[in-house]
Short mmCIF file of C-alpha atoms in Angstrom, two decimals:
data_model
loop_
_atom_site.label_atom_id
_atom_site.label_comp_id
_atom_site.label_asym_id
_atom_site.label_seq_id
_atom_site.Cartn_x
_atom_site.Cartn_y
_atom_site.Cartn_z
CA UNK A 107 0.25 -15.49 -17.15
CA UNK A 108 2.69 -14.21 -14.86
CA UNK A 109 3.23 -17.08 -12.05
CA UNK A 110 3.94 -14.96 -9.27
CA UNK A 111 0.22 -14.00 -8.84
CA UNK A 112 -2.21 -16.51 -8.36
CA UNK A 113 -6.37 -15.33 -9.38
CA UNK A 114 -7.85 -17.44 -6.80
CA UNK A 115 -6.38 -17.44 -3.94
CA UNK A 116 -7.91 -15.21 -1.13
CA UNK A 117 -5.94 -12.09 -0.77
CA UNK A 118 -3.59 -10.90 2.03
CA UNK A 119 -5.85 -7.20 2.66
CA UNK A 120 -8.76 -7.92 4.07
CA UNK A 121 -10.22 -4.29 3.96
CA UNK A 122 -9.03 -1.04 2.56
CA UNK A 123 -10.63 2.61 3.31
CA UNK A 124 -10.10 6.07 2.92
CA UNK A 125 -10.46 9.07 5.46
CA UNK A 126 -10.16 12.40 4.92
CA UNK A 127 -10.05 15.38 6.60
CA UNK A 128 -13.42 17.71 7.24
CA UNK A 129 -13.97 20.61 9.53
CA UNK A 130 -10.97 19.08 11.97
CA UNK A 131 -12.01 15.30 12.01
CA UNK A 132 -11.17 12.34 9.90
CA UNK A 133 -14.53 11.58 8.40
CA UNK A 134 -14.93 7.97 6.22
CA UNK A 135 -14.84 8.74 2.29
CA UNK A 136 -15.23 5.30 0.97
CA UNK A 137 -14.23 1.47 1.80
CA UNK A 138 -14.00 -1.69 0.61
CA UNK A 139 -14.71 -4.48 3.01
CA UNK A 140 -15.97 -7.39 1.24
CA UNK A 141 -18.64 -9.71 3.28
CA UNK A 142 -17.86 -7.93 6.57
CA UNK A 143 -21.29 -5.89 7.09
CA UNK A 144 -20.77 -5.08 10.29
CA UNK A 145 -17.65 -3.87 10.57
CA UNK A 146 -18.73 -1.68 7.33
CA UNK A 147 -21.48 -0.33 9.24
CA UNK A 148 -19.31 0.59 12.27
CA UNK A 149 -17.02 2.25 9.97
CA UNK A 150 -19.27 4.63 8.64
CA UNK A 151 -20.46 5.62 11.56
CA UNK A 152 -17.03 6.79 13.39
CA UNK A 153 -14.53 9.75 12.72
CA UNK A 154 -11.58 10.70 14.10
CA UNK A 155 -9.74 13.67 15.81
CA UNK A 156 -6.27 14.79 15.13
CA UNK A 157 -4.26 11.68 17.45
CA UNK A 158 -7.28 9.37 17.61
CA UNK A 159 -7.47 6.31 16.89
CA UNK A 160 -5.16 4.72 13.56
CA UNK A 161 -5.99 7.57 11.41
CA UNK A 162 -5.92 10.32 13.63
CA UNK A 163 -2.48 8.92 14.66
CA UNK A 164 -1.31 9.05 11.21
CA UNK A 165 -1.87 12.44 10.61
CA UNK A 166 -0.51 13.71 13.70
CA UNK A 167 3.02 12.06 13.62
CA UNK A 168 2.91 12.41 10.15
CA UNK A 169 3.99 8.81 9.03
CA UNK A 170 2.59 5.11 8.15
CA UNK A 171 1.41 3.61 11.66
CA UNK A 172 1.62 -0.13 12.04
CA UNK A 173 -1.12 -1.69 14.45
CA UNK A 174 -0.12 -5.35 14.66
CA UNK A 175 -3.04 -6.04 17.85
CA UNK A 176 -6.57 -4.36 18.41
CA UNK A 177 -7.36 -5.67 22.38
CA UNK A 178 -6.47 -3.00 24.62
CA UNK A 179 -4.87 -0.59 21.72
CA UNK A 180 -6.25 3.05 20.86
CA UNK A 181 -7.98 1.66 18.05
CA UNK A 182 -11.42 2.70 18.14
CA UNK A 183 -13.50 -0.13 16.58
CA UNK A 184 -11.64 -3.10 18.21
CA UNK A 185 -15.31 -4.98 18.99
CA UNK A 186 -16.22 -4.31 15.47
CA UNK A 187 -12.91 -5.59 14.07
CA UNK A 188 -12.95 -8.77 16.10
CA UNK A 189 -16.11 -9.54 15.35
CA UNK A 190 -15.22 -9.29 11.69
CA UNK A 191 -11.79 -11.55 12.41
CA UNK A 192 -9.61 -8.50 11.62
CA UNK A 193 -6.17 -8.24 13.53
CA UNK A 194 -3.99 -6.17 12.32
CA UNK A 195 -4.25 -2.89 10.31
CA UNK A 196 -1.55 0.09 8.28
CA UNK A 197 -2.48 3.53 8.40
CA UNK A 198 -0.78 5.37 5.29
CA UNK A 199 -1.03 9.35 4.96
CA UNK A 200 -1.22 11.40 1.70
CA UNK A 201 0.43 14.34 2.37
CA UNK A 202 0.91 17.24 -0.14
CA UNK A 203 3.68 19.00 1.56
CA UNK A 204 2.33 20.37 4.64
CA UNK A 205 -1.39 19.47 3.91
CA UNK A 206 -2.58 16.15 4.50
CA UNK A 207 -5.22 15.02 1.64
CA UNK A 208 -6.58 11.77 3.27
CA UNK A 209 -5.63 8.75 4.98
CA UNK A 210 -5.75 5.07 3.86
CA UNK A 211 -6.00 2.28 6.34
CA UNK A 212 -5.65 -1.49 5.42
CA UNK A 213 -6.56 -4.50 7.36
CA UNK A 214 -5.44 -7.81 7.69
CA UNK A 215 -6.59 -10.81 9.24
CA UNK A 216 -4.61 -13.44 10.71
CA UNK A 217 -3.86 -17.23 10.58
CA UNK A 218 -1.48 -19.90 10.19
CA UNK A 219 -1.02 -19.89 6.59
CA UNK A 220 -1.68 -16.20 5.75
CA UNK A 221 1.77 -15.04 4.10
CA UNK A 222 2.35 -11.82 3.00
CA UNK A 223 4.54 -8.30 4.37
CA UNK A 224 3.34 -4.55 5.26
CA UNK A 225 6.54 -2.65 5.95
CA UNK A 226 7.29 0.67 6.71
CA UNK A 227 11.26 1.39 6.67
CA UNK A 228 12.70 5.24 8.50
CA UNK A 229 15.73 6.65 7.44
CA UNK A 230 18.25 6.66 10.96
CA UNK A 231 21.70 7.79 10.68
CA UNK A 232 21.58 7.19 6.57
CA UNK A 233 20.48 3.92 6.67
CA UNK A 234 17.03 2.44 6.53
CA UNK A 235 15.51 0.56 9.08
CA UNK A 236 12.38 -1.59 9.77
CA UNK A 237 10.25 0.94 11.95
CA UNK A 238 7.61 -1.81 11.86
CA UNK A 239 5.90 -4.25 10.02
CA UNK A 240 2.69 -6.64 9.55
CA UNK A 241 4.06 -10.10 8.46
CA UNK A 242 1.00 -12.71 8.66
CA UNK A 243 2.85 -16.39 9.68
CA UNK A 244 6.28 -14.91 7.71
CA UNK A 245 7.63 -15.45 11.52
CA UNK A 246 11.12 -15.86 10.31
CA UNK A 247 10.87 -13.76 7.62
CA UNK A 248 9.91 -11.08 9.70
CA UNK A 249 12.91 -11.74 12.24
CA UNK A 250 15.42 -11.39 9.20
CA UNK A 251 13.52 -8.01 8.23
CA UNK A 252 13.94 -6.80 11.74
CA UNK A 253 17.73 -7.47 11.05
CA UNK A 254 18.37 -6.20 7.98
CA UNK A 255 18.73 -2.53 6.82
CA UNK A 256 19.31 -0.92 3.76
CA UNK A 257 22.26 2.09 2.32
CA UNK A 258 20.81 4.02 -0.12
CA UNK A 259 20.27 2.23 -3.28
CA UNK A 260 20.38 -1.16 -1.83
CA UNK A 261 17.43 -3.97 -2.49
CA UNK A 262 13.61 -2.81 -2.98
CA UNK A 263 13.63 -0.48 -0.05
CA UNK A 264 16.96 1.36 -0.89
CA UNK A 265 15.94 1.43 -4.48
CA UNK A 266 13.06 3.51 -3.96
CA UNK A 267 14.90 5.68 -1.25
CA UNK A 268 17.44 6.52 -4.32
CA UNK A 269 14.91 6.87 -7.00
CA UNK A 270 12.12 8.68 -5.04
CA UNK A 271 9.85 6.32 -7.16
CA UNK A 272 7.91 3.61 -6.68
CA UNK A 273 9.38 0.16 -7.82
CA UNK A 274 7.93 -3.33 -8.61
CA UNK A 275 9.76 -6.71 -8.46
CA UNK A 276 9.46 -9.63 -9.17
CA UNK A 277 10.87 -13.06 -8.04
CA UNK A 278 11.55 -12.27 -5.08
CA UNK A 279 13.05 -15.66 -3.69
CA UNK A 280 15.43 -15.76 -6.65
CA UNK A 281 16.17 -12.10 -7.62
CA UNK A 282 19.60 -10.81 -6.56
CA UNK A 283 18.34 -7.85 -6.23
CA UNK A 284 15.85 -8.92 -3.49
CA UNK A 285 18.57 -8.54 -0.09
CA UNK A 286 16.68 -10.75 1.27
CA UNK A 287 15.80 -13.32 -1.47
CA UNK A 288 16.89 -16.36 0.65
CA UNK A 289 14.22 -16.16 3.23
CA UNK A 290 11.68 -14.95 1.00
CA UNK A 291 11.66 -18.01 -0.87
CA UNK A 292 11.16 -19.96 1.95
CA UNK A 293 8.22 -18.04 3.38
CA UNK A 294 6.81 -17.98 -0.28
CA UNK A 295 7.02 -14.40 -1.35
CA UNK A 296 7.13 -13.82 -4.34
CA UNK A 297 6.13 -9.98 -5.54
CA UNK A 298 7.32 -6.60 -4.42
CA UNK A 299 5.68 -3.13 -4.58
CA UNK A 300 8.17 -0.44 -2.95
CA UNK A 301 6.99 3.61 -2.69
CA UNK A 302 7.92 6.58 -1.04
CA UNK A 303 5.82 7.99 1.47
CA UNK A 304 6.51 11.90 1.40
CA UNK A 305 5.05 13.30 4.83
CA UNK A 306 6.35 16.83 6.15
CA UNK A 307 9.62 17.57 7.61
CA UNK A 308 13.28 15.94 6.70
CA UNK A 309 12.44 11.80 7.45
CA UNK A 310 12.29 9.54 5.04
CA UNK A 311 9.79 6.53 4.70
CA UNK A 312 9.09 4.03 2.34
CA UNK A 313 6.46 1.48 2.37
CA UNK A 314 6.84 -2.23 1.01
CA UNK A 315 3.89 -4.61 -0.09
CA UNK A 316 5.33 -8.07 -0.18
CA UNK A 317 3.01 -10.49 -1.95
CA UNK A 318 3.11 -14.63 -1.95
CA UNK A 319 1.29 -16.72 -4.26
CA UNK A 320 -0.66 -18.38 -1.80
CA UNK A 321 -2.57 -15.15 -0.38
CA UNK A 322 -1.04 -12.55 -2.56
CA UNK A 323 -1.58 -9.30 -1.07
CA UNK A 324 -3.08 -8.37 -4.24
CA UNK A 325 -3.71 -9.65 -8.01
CA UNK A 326 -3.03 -7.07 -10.11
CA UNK A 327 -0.27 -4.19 -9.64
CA UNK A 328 0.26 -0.84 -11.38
CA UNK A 329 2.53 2.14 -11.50
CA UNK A 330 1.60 5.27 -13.27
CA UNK A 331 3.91 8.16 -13.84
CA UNK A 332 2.12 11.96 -13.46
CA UNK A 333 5.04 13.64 -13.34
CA UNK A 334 4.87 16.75 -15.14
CA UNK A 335 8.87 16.02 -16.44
CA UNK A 336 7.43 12.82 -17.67
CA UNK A 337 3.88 13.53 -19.21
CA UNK A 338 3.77 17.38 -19.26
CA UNK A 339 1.52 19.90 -17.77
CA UNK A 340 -1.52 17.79 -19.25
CA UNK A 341 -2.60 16.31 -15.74
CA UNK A 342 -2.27 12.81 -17.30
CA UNK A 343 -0.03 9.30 -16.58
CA UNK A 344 1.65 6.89 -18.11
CA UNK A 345 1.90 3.04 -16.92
CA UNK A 346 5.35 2.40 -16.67
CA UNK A 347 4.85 -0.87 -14.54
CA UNK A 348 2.52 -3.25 -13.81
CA UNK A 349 1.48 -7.02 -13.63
CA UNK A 350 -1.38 -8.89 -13.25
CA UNK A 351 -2.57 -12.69 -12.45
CA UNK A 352 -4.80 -12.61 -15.97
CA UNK A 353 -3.18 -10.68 -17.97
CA UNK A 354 0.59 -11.02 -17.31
CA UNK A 355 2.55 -8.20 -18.10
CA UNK A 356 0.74 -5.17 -18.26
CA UNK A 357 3.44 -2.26 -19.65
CA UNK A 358 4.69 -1.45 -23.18
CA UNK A 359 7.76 0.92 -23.01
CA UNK A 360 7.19 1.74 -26.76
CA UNK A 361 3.92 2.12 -26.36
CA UNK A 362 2.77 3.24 -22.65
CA UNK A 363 -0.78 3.09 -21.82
CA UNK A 364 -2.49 6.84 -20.57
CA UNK A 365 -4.79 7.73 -18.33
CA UNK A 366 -6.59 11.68 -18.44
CA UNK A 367 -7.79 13.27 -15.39
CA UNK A 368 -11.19 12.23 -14.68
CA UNK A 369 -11.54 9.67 -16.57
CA UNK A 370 -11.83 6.32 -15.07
CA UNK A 371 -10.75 5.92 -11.51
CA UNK A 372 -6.97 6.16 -12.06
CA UNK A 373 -8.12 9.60 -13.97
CA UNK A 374 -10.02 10.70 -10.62
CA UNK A 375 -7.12 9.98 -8.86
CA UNK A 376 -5.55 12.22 -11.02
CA UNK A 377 -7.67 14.96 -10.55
CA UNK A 378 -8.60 14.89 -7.13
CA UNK A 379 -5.44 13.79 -5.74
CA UNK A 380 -6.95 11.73 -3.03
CA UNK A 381 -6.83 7.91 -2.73
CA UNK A 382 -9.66 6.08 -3.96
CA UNK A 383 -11.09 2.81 -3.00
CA UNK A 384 -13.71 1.31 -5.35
CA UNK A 385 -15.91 -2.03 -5.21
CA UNK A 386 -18.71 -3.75 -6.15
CA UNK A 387 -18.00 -2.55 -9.92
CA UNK A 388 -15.98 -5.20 -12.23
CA UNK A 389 -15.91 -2.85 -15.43
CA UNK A 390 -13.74 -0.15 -13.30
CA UNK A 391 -12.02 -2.45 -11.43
CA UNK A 392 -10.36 -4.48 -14.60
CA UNK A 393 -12.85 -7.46 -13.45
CA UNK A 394 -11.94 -7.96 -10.13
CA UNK A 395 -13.68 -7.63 -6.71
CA UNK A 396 -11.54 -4.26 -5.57
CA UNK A 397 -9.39 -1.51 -6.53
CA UNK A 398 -7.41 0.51 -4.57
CA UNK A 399 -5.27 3.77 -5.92
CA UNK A 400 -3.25 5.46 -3.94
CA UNK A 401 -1.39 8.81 -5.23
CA UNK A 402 1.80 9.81 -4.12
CA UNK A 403 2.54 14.14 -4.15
CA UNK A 404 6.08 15.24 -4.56
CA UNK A 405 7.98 18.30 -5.07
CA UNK A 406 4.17 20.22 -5.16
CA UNK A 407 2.78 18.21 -7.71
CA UNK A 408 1.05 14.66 -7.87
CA UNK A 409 4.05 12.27 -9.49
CA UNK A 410 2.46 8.78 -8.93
CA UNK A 411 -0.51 6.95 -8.54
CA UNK A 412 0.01 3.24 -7.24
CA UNK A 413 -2.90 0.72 -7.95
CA UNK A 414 -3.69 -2.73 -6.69
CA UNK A 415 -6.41 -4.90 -7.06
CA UNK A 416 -8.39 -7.79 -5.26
#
């Protein structure tokens, strides 16, 4: 079993949905949201315009939107959310060039031991920079984030700036690689998923998901590969990374695992394009509670699809 993840502890993401775009509006596709009813029920009910609210504000500036408080914010179901104990949510658009295929939001809720990172680093003046994050009670961690940035190449966020690919790592409190490995370890991190986020227009943004064993964000990573270079014109993937609290490593470089469009729900992804959020279903969600896939569009065609699950 790989030690980093932990099955049983209660997960960092709270709720995860997907919106996409009909006749102008942000309409709700699908979501996962656990025991919270209500705020389910609210959700379905609301849509957004291009600006409103966390999803509408994601499409129209084009980039992951952190929203670390509800009171008094533009986000639209703040009743609903507190009700639920939600507190803090990321907004992530799927763009495909210029068009803009859906919108995922994730929510957190917040407490004294919840652990775990959301960030979303911008290129400025070639380096990257935190534009903003959702920490839980990382406090310090966050602080050191907020001082750090990264040259092209450099730890998980400069690695996927150079690569234009999603990464994974491991050991975070111990890897050299990890920039910030020192005060990781302290705040118990202990997993990294870095990926681009390709939105229109010259900036650069990439999005880290930093996990700790105590409320890992997630319990079960993967990272497939669509790219055409990679798997030909066949509209399939590869796994090229992954790990899991059950199962341990999940990869074999001699002998990748595939996945066909449309079949299974990394195989929709691949077909539709669009993010997918599933629930309630163990036998397509590798036995847990959630799955969450999230493609990634570059260069006009769909390269990656990013899964995790709760």
């Amino acid at each position: 079993m790989d030690v980093t993840l932990d099955p049983q502890a209660r997960t960092f993401i709270e709720v995860a949905e997907v919106w996409v775009p009909q006749e102008g509006r942000l309409v709700h596709a699908q979501g996962s949201y656990g025991a919270l009813d209500g705020f389910a029920e609210a959700s379905a009910r609301e849509s957004f315009a291009k600006g409103e609210g966390l999803p509408g504000k994601a499409w129209a500036e084009a980039r992951p939107v952190v929203l670390k408080a509800f009171d008094g914010s533009y986000f639209k179901r703040a009743e609903a959310a507190k009700e639920a104990g939600l507190t803090a949510a990321v907004a992530i658009p799927v763009f495909a060039g210029a068009e803009l295929k859906a919108v995922l939001v994730v929510l957190c809720a917040d407490d004294a031991e919840r652990i775990g990172a959301i960030e979303v680093w911008a290129e400025t003046d070639g380096l990257l920079m935190l534009e903003d994050g959702y920490f839980g009670a990382a406090k310090h961690f966050e602080w050191v984030s907020q001082h750090t940035h990264f040259p092209i190449g450099q730890g998980l966020p400069g690695g996927v700036w150079a690569a234009r690919t999603p990464m994974l790592m491991r050991d975070l409190g111990s890897g050299y690689r990890f920039v910030r490995a020192e005060s990781a370890g302290k705040a118990g991190l202990t997993t990294g998923l870095g990926l681009p986020v390709p939105v229109p227009g010259s900036k650069t943004y990439v999005l880290t998901l930093l996990s700790a064993r105590g409320t890992p964000l997630a319990r079960r990573f993967e990272i497939w590969d669509a790219r055409s270079a990679r798997v030909g014109k066949t509209g399939a993937a590869l796994l090229v990374d992954g790990t899991c609290a059950r199962d341990g490593r999940l990869w074999d470089a001699d002998n990748p695992r595939r996945a066909a469009a449309w079949e299974g729900p990394i195989g929709t992804v691949l077909g539709n394009g669009l993010p997918l959020v599933l629930a309630g279903n163990p036998a397509q969600t590798a036995g847990y509670d959630s799955l969450v896939a999230l493609p990634i569009h570059q260069a006009g065609e769909l390269a990656f699809v990013i899964a995790w699950y709760c």
